[in-house]
Every structure is written in C-alpha cells, then in structure tokens.
Amino acid sequence: MKDGSAFLNETAHRIVDDMVRDAERLRIAVTEGSLGERLIDAGAKVQGSIEAGLKMAEASMGGLAGVSAVVDRALSKWPFGLEVRSSQPVLACLGSQYAGWNLSEDKYFAMGSGPARLLARVEPLFSTLPYRETASRSVVMLEASAPPPAAIVEKVSKATNLAPENLSFVYAPTQSLAGTVQIVARVLEVALHKANDLKFPLENIVDGIASAPIPAPHPDFMTAMGRTNDAIIYGGIAQFFVTGPADEARELAEKMPSRASRDYGQPFAQIFKQFNGDFYAIDPLLFSPAEVIVTALETGETFRKGGRDLDMLEKSLA
C-alpha cells in the first residue's frame, strides 16, 4: 500500500456505510451519539447476525482481507467456520484489526480495533509498522456491550485528529452472533501477532490465509470468551507465504502452533480462571492457531507443525 494514503480508513468506512444501508437485513441499529459520532450496535441491544460479524471483520481489516463462512466436515458438531485471506496480511491484521488500543473510562472497558489505529498510532506495535495514513473519516470496532461514552469518543477524536461526526463506532459483545464471528475472524491476526512476538521479520510475510470453526454464542461472558479463544487455539489453521531463508520459515512453523505454550491443554475459560482473570499472566505463546503451515517462496518448501485438537474442541464448544 502507498504510505500516506487513506485506503484502509476509506474502505472501512464504505463497508460500514453498506452496513448502515442494510441495517434491517443485518439486524443492527444505527444511532447518533451526543457528540455527533455514528454508533452502530451489532449485537448489544439488538439480535445482530453472522453477516454483520463478517462485515465487522472486513471493516476492521480495512478491506484488505476477504472473510467468508466455509464448511469443514472434519468437525462433526461444528462444521461451519470462517476463512480469512489477505495479500497484505501484516497491514490488514496488525496495522488495523488487532484490538490493541485501550479505550477505557471509569467502568467502561473496551479494546479498540480497526483502521483508526493507523491514525492514532498510540500503541508500541506501530514502532515496527512504518505505514501511515491520512484520512478524513474513520472506523473503530469495540468488543463491548454498550456504546462508548463521550469521554472515549473525545479521546479517539483527539488521537485521530478527526471530528466526532467523522467517526463511526461499531460495537458488539462477545456473547452475540456478530461478536463471536468478528473475534474468531482474528485467527490470521493472532498468527501474525505470534510471528511478531517470535521476532520473525514481518516484511517477509507476503500472503496469508487462515480458518477456524464458528462456535455457538453463549449468554455467559466467560463461556463465550472461552469458546472464541478455543476455536482458534485448538481449531485454527494458518498458512503463511514468506520470503527469506527456508531455515527461518521452518523455525517459524516449529515455534508458532499453540501447543508450544506451557498453558496448552485445557479449555481457555478454565485457564483464565486458574490465573484469577489476569489475561496477561497467561503464557502469550498460547494465543496462536493450532496448526501452522509456512511456505518458503524462494525454495518452494512447505513446513507444517501442530494440529487441531478435535477432542478439545468438542469439549469446549459443546
């Protein structure tokens, strides 16, 4: 992508415009906030839909990835999943989709994702992502059960240098259909984040595709969160196409699968409870797809490691 353009932000905004146009079909609600911001409820006080979740995922990646529902007969009880593919995976996933912007205020807690992060650039991650955008409007995705309060809107407005009326906030809780879908659609992003943690050169990752099963939503937050994480940790598959030495591709494949983590082997909700709800106490190496395939483009070699744990999936997603 050309540095300094507004591609991701403008494309995401167009996707959200389409969501607004199709609000009745998607079962979402559109309102205007106190500061003139556009608020889109995709699953908090409305039913929402799987399609709304797919649109949220596409917008969160700035239109740089295709997201679709697919059939996978290997899982007898959960044969439907998501497939995410991108020819700009680093920019789409880490530059835009990653929920890395802390947007909390008093009792309101949410992590922001979407292309507005490229404008704010307030996260340490952007020290390794030189790409920049200048946009006249933007989109923020929130995994939340309520719209952002005015203080959060003002925070985003100041950080992005955009007036509130040029900002759209799309939100849905983990327990909703749309929330479940857009979280599982991070399966490729989770793999890229793991690659970054492993110090693999991000510029060498030139294409990527990943998939994971769609679990059923659950009204209990802990159960819903556990299911979405387990869908990736025990059921996710990701393939990267990389440049550079084949030995580096092999090492990436060996270290990336979730089973390389010390905390692998239990449902995520149980792991979360063991660490007393401290997300950051969990081994970060756990957050990765179950199976990883890395293809070294310069030699044509492909390295496969890990594997889906079907028994754990059936136990977790039941």
Tab-separated table of C-alpha atoms in Angstrom:
chain	number	residue	atom	x	y	z
A	1	MET	CA	0.000	0.000	0.000
A	2	LYS	CA	1.149	3.560	-0.694
A	3	ASP	CA	2.204	5.275	2.509
A	4	GLY	CA	0.134	8.353	3.336
A	5	SER	CA	-2.998	7.216	1.503
A	6	ALA	CA	-6.385	6.731	3.156
A	7	PHE	CA	-7.134	3.303	1.696
A	8	LEU	CA	-7.853	1.315	4.837
A	9	ASN	CA	-9.838	4.054	6.547
A	10	GLU	CA	-11.878	4.967	3.493
A	11	THR	CA	-12.558	1.357	2.562
A	12	ALA	CA	-13.617	0.505	6.110
A	13	HIS	CA	-15.929	3.495	6.128
A	14	ARG	CA	-17.558	2.358	2.890
A	15	ILE	CA	-18.117	-1.111	4.357
A	16	VAL	CA	-19.747	0.455	7.408
A	17	ASP	CA	-21.875	2.658	5.118
A	18	ASP	CA	-23.107	-0.554	3.493
A	19	MET	CA	-23.914	-1.961	6.929
A	20	VAL	CA	-25.975	1.126	7.718
A	21	ARG	CA	-27.807	0.831	4.420
A	22	ASP	CA	-28.595	-2.830	5.142
A	23	ALA	CA	-29.261	-2.344	8.858
A	24	GLU	CA	-32.661	-4.007	8.839
A	25	ARG	CA	-31.394	-7.070	6.975
A	26	LEU	CA	-28.345	-7.356	9.263
A	27	ARG	CA	-30.488	-6.772	12.389
A	28	ILE	CA	-28.303	-3.923	13.613
A	29	ALA	CA	-29.209	-0.477	14.956
A	30	VAL	CA	-27.759	2.881	13.926
A	31	THR	CA	-27.928	5.986	16.109
A	32	GLU	CA	-26.091	9.263	16.585
A	33	GLY	CA	-24.123	9.912	19.761
A	34	SER	CA	-24.096	13.055	21.856
A	35	LEU	CA	-21.056	14.444	20.031
A	36	GLY	CA	-22.334	13.611	16.557
A	37	GLU	CA	-20.493	10.301	16.226
A	38	ARG	CA	-22.172	7.410	14.422
A	39	LEU	CA	-22.967	4.461	16.702
A	40	ILE	CA	-23.701	1.024	15.258
A	41	ASP	CA	-24.988	-1.637	17.627
A	42	ALA	CA	-24.300	-5.033	16.051
A	43	GLY	CA	-25.294	-7.239	18.962
A	44	ALA	CA	-25.745	-5.465	22.304
A	45	LYS	CA	-29.418	-4.439	22.390
A	46	VAL	CA	-30.200	-5.971	19.006
A	47	GLN	CA	-30.032	-9.514	17.670
A	48	GLY	CA	-27.335	-8.862	15.134
A	49	SER	CA	-26.291	-11.607	12.716
A	50	ILE	CA	-23.455	-13.713	11.369
A	51	GLU	CA	-23.413	-11.495	8.303
A	52	ALA	CA	-22.979	-8.420	10.495
A	53	GLY	CA	-19.978	-10.123	12.097
A	54	LEU	CA	-18.456	-10.834	8.696
A	55	LYS	CA	-18.880	-7.172	7.742
A	56	MET	CA	-17.332	-6.077	11.032
A	57	ALA	CA	-14.321	-8.303	10.343
A	58	GLU	CA	-13.899	-6.930	6.818
A	59	ALA	CA	-14.131	-3.344	8.034
A	60	SER	CA	-11.736	-3.999	10.908
A	61	MET	CA	-9.128	-5.050	8.332
A	62	GLY	CA	-9.708	-2.001	6.184
A	63	GLY	CA	-10.963	-4.052	3.258
A	64	LEU	CA	-7.559	-5.699	2.831
A	65	ALA	CA	-8.865	-9.199	3.534
A	66	GLY	CA	-11.653	-11.463	2.392
A	67	VAL	CA	-13.751	-13.059	5.135
A	68	SER	CA	-16.234	-15.811	4.376
A	69	ALA	CA	-18.163	-18.634	6.009
A	70	VAL	CA	-16.987	-22.091	4.945
A	71	VAL	CA	-17.884	-25.739	5.550
A	72	ASP	CA	-15.413	-28.068	7.304
A	73	ARG	CA	-16.738	-31.600	7.720
A	74	ALA	CA	-13.829	-32.631	9.955
A	75	LEU	CA	-15.714	-31.223	12.940
A	76	SER	CA	-18.905	-33.231	13.160
A	77	LYS	CA	-20.642	-30.953	15.653
A	78	TRP	CA	-19.305	-27.619	14.384
A	79	PRO	CA	-18.884	-27.988	10.609
A	80	PHE	CA	-19.110	-24.283	9.815
A	81	GLY	CA	-16.160	-21.966	10.118
A	82	LEU	CA	-14.550	-18.755	8.942
A	83	GLU	CA	-11.855	-18.296	6.339
A	84	VAL	CA	-9.711	-15.170	6.294
A	85	ARG	CA	-7.295	-14.424	3.478
A	86	SER	CA	-5.145	-11.413	2.701
A	87	SER	CA	-2.391	-10.419	0.303
A	88	GLN	CA	-1.486	-7.617	2.731
A	89	PRO	CA	-1.711	-9.627	5.960
A	90	VAL	CA	0.588	-7.563	8.169
A	91	LEU	CA	-1.117	-4.291	7.370
A	92	ALA	CA	-4.633	-5.736	7.426
A	93	CYS	CA	-4.225	-7.637	10.679
A	94	LEU	CA	-1.615	-5.917	12.816
A	95	GLY	CA	-1.984	-2.444	11.374
A	96	SER	CA	-5.765	-2.437	11.563
A	97	GLN	CA	-7.584	-5.478	13.004
A	98	TYR	CA	-5.579	-6.083	16.172
A	99	ALA	CA	-7.521	-4.982	19.270
A	100	GLY	CA	-4.618	-3.131	20.815
A	101	TRP	CA	-5.987	0.334	21.630
A	102	ASN	CA	-7.079	0.653	25.258
A	103	LEU	CA	-10.313	2.634	25.210
A	104	SER	CA	-11.416	2.524	28.827
A	105	GLU	CA	-13.054	5.130	31.039
A	106	ASP	CA	-14.243	4.574	34.610
A	107	LYS	CA	-16.412	1.429	34.477
A	108	TYR	CA	-16.359	1.261	30.676
A	109	PHE	CA	-13.708	-1.087	29.297
A	110	ALA	CA	-13.026	-1.864	25.669
A	111	MET	CA	-10.085	-2.501	23.380
A	112	GLY	CA	-10.334	-0.690	20.073
A	113	SER	CA	-9.541	-2.222	16.710
A	114	GLY	CA	-9.865	-1.038	13.143
A	115	PRO	CA	-8.087	1.418	10.849
A	116	ALA	CA	-8.462	4.369	13.249
A	117	ARG	CA	-5.446	2.836	14.991
A	118	LEU	CA	-3.353	3.780	11.960
A	119	LEU	CA	-4.261	7.409	12.506
A	120	ALA	CA	-3.746	7.429	16.275
A	121	ARG	CA	-0.549	5.324	16.340
A	122	VAL	CA	-0.542	5.307	20.148
A	123	GLU	CA	0.474	1.654	20.560
A	124	PRO	CA	4.073	0.359	20.829
A	125	LEU	CA	3.320	-2.007	17.929
A	126	PHE	CA	3.476	0.883	15.486
A	127	SER	CA	7.178	1.314	16.114
A	128	THR	CA	7.588	-1.736	13.856
A	129	LEU	CA	4.899	-0.732	11.349
A	130	PRO	CA	6.044	2.325	9.413
A	131	TYR	CA	2.945	2.587	7.199
A	132	ARG	CA	0.844	5.715	7.802
A	133	GLU	CA	-2.478	7.054	6.618
A	134	THR	CA	-4.152	10.444	6.465
A	135	ALA	CA	-7.929	10.226	6.368
A	136	SER	CA	-10.988	12.443	6.656
A	137	ARG	CA	-13.120	9.789	8.398
A	138	SER	CA	-12.556	6.548	10.229
A	139	VAL	CA	-13.966	3.484	11.973
A	140	VAL	CA	-13.415	1.950	15.410
A	141	MET	CA	-14.533	-1.568	16.366
A	142	LEU	CA	-15.314	-2.316	20.001
A	143	GLU	CA	-15.881	-5.664	21.673
A	144	ALA	CA	-18.400	-4.166	24.096
A	145	SER	CA	-21.982	-4.425	25.306
A	146	ALA	CA	-22.555	-0.666	25.282
A	147	PRO	CA	-21.622	2.295	23.087
A	148	PRO	CA	-18.547	4.337	24.024
A	149	PRO	CA	-19.161	7.221	26.467
A	150	ALA	CA	-18.454	10.774	25.370
A	151	ALA	CA	-15.020	10.722	27.035
A	152	ILE	CA	-13.927	7.815	24.839
A	153	VAL	CA	-15.270	9.498	21.701
A	154	GLU	CA	-13.303	12.611	22.620
A	155	LYS	CA	-10.181	10.510	23.223
A	156	VAL	CA	-10.455	8.912	19.776
A	157	SER	CA	-11.245	12.257	18.159
A	158	LYS	CA	-8.160	13.861	19.673
A	159	ALA	CA	-5.851	10.948	18.845
A	160	THR	CA	-7.004	10.672	15.219
A	161	ASN	CA	-7.456	14.423	14.678
A	162	LEU	CA	-10.961	13.766	13.359
A	163	ALA	CA	-14.165	15.439	14.456
A	164	PRO	CA	-16.625	13.088	16.192
A	165	GLU	CA	-19.087	13.377	13.307
A	166	ASN	CA	-16.454	11.767	11.091
A	167	LEU	CA	-16.098	8.738	13.350
A	168	SER	CA	-18.113	5.516	13.332
A	169	PHE	CA	-18.090	3.150	16.313
A	170	VAL	CA	-19.288	-0.402	15.681
A	171	TYR	CA	-19.760	-2.477	18.816
A	172	ALA	CA	-20.928	-5.963	19.772
A	173	PRO	CA	-20.358	-8.095	22.894
A	174	THR	CA	-18.560	-11.429	22.821
A	175	GLN	CA	-21.843	-13.162	23.646
A	176	SER	CA	-23.519	-12.067	20.399
A	177	LEU	CA	-23.571	-13.633	16.945
A	178	ALA	CA	-21.658	-10.750	15.379
A	179	GLY	CA	-19.251	-10.547	18.300
A	180	THR	CA	-18.448	-14.242	18.106
A	181	VAL	CA	-17.822	-14.075	14.367
A	182	GLN	CA	-15.631	-10.987	14.361
A	183	ILE	CA	-13.491	-12.378	17.210
A	184	VAL	CA	-12.925	-15.755	15.537
A	185	ALA	CA	-12.109	-13.851	12.338
A	186	ARG	CA	-8.930	-12.744	14.108
A	187	VAL	CA	-7.410	-16.188	13.526
A	188	LEU	CA	-4.964	-14.804	10.939
A	189	GLU	CA	-4.194	-11.764	13.081
A	190	VAL	CA	-3.420	-13.968	16.091
A	191	ALA	CA	-0.920	-15.895	13.979
A	192	LEU	CA	0.738	-12.685	12.795
A	193	HIS	CA	0.945	-11.348	16.314
A	194	LYS	CA	2.648	-14.572	17.372
A	195	ALA	CA	5.104	-14.234	14.468
A	196	ASN	CA	5.915	-10.723	15.638
A	197	ASP	CA	6.445	-11.940	19.207
A	198	LEU	CA	8.828	-14.562	17.822
A	199	LYS	CA	10.806	-11.768	16.109
A	200	PHE	CA	10.145	-13.088	12.623
A	201	PRO	CA	10.640	-10.277	10.069
A	202	LEU	CA	7.133	-9.053	9.328
A	203	GLU	CA	8.187	-7.706	5.935
A	204	ASN	CA	8.902	-11.303	4.876
A	205	ILE	CA	5.261	-12.355	5.334
A	206	VAL	CA	3.729	-11.592	1.958
A	207	ASP	CA	0.476	-13.568	1.947
A	208	GLY	CA	-1.676	-15.455	4.404
A	209	ILE	CA	-4.811	-17.489	4.861
A	210	ALA	CA	-6.398	-18.943	7.986
A	211	SER	CA	-9.571	-20.589	9.220
A	212	ALA	CA	-11.296	-21.554	12.469
A	213	PRO	CA	-14.679	-23.005	13.469
A	214	ILE	CA	-17.587	-20.749	14.437
A	215	PRO	CA	-18.680	-21.638	17.979
A	216	ALA	CA	-22.192	-21.045	19.245
A	217	PRO	CA	-22.583	-17.807	21.231
A	218	HIS	CA	-23.285	-18.146	24.928
A	219	PRO	CA	-25.010	-15.650	27.261
A	220	ASP	CA	-22.318	-16.085	29.909
A	221	PHE	CA	-19.327	-13.887	29.100
A	222	MET	CA	-16.710	-16.283	30.460
A	223	THR	CA	-18.106	-19.202	28.466
A	224	ALA	CA	-18.428	-17.094	25.313
A	225	MET	CA	-14.863	-15.798	25.655
A	226	GLY	CA	-13.581	-19.317	26.241
A	227	ARG	CA	-15.287	-20.642	23.127
A	228	THR	CA	-13.946	-17.943	20.815
A	229	ASN	CA	-10.408	-18.415	22.099
A	230	ASP	CA	-10.597	-22.209	21.916
A	231	ALA	CA	-11.882	-22.032	18.347
A	232	ILE	CA	-8.516	-20.544	17.407
A	233	ILE	CA	-6.194	-22.202	19.938
A	234	TYR	CA	-7.484	-25.736	19.291
A	235	GLY	CA	-9.182	-25.407	15.909
A	236	GLY	CA	-7.390	-22.693	13.972
A	237	ILE	CA	-5.232	-23.310	10.908
A	238	ALA	CA	-2.998	-20.671	9.330
A	239	GLN	CA	-0.655	-20.659	6.349
A	240	PHE	CA	1.939	-18.002	5.602
A	241	PHE	CA	3.846	-17.496	2.378
A	242	VAL	CA	7.185	-15.961	3.235
A	243	THR	CA	10.374	-14.707	1.641
A	244	GLY	CA	13.820	-15.190	3.109
A	245	PRO	CA	15.789	-18.307	4.085
A	246	ALA	CA	13.936	-21.602	4.306
A	247	ASP	CA	15.510	-22.259	7.712
A	248	GLU	CA	13.691	-19.212	9.102
A	249	ALA	CA	10.420	-20.452	7.628
A	250	ARG	CA	10.958	-23.857	9.237
A	251	GLU	CA	11.726	-22.299	12.615
A	252	LEU	CA	8.600	-20.150	12.430
A	253	ALA	CA	6.442	-23.196	11.723
A	254	GLU	CA	8.006	-25.082	14.632
A	255	LYS	CA	7.520	-22.330	17.207
A	256	MET	CA	4.161	-20.880	16.197
A	257	PRO	CA	1.456	-23.514	16.997
A	258	SER	CA	-0.422	-23.022	20.257
A	259	ARG	CA	0.705	-26.380	21.624
A	260	ALA	CA	4.182	-24.892	22.048
A	261	SER	CA	2.772	-22.983	25.036
A	262	ARG	CA	3.141	-24.164	28.623
A	263	ASP	CA	-0.584	-23.455	29.177
A	264	TYR	CA	-1.819	-25.571	26.283
A	265	GLY	CA	-4.169	-28.460	27.047
A	266	GLN	CA	-7.185	-27.059	28.881
A	267	PRO	CA	-10.255	-25.078	27.792
A	268	PHE	CA	-9.396	-21.389	27.784
A	269	ALA	CA	-12.121	-20.457	30.280
A	270	GLN	CA	-10.532	-22.862	32.772
A	271	ILE	CA	-7.061	-21.427	32.134
A	272	PHE	CA	-8.422	-17.916	32.604
A	273	LYS	CA	-9.902	-18.861	35.988
A	274	GLN	CA	-6.651	-20.500	37.098
A	275	PHE	CA	-4.891	-17.184	36.597
A	276	ASN	CA	-7.637	-15.350	38.519
A	277	GLY	CA	-8.819	-13.494	35.472
A	278	ASP	CA	-5.408	-11.942	34.769
A	279	PHE	CA	-5.210	-12.128	30.988
A	280	TYR	CA	-1.580	-11.023	30.957
A	281	ALA	CA	-0.483	-13.802	33.319
A	282	ILE	CA	-1.339	-16.406	30.683
A	283	ASP	CA	1.557	-17.510	28.510
A	284	PRO	CA	1.327	-15.269	25.416
A	285	LEU	CA	2.563	-18.151	23.275
A	286	LEU	CA	-0.825	-19.818	23.800
A	287	PHE	CA	-2.548	-17.289	21.579
A	288	SER	CA	-1.936	-18.873	18.214
A	289	PRO	CA	-3.647	-21.244	15.770
A	290	ALA	CA	-3.444	-24.958	16.484
A	291	GLU	CA	-1.859	-25.790	13.149
A	292	VAL	CA	0.608	-23.689	11.182
A	293	ILE	CA	1.873	-24.073	7.632
A	294	VAL	CA	4.723	-21.923	6.348
A	295	THR	CA	5.783	-21.920	2.713
A	296	ALA	CA	9.225	-20.583	1.803
A	297	LEU	CA	8.715	-18.965	-1.577
A	298	GLU	CA	12.405	-18.915	-2.516
A	299	THR	CA	12.804	-22.698	-2.271
A	300	GLY	CA	9.229	-23.928	-2.612
A	301	GLU	CA	9.477	-25.862	0.650
A	302	THR	CA	6.496	-26.070	2.993
A	303	PHE	CA	6.736	-26.761	6.707
A	304	ARG	CA	3.789	-27.996	8.789
A	305	LYS	CA	3.589	-28.158	12.557
A	306	GLY	CA	0.912	-28.613	15.181
A	307	GLY	CA	-2.563	-29.949	14.576
A	308	ARG	CA	-6.149	-29.345	15.531
A	309	ASP	CA	-7.340	-30.936	18.764
A	310	LEU	CA	-10.793	-32.200	17.804
A	311	ASP	CA	-11.477	-33.735	21.214
A	312	MET	CA	-10.762	-30.452	22.983
A	313	LEU	CA	-12.942	-28.571	20.502
A	314	GLU	CA	-15.867	-30.903	21.062
A	315	LYS	CA	-15.415	-30.478	24.822
A	316	SER	CA	-15.065	-26.695	24.743
A	317	LEU	CA	-17.663	-25.820	22.120
A	318	ALA	CA	-20.337	-28.262	23.341
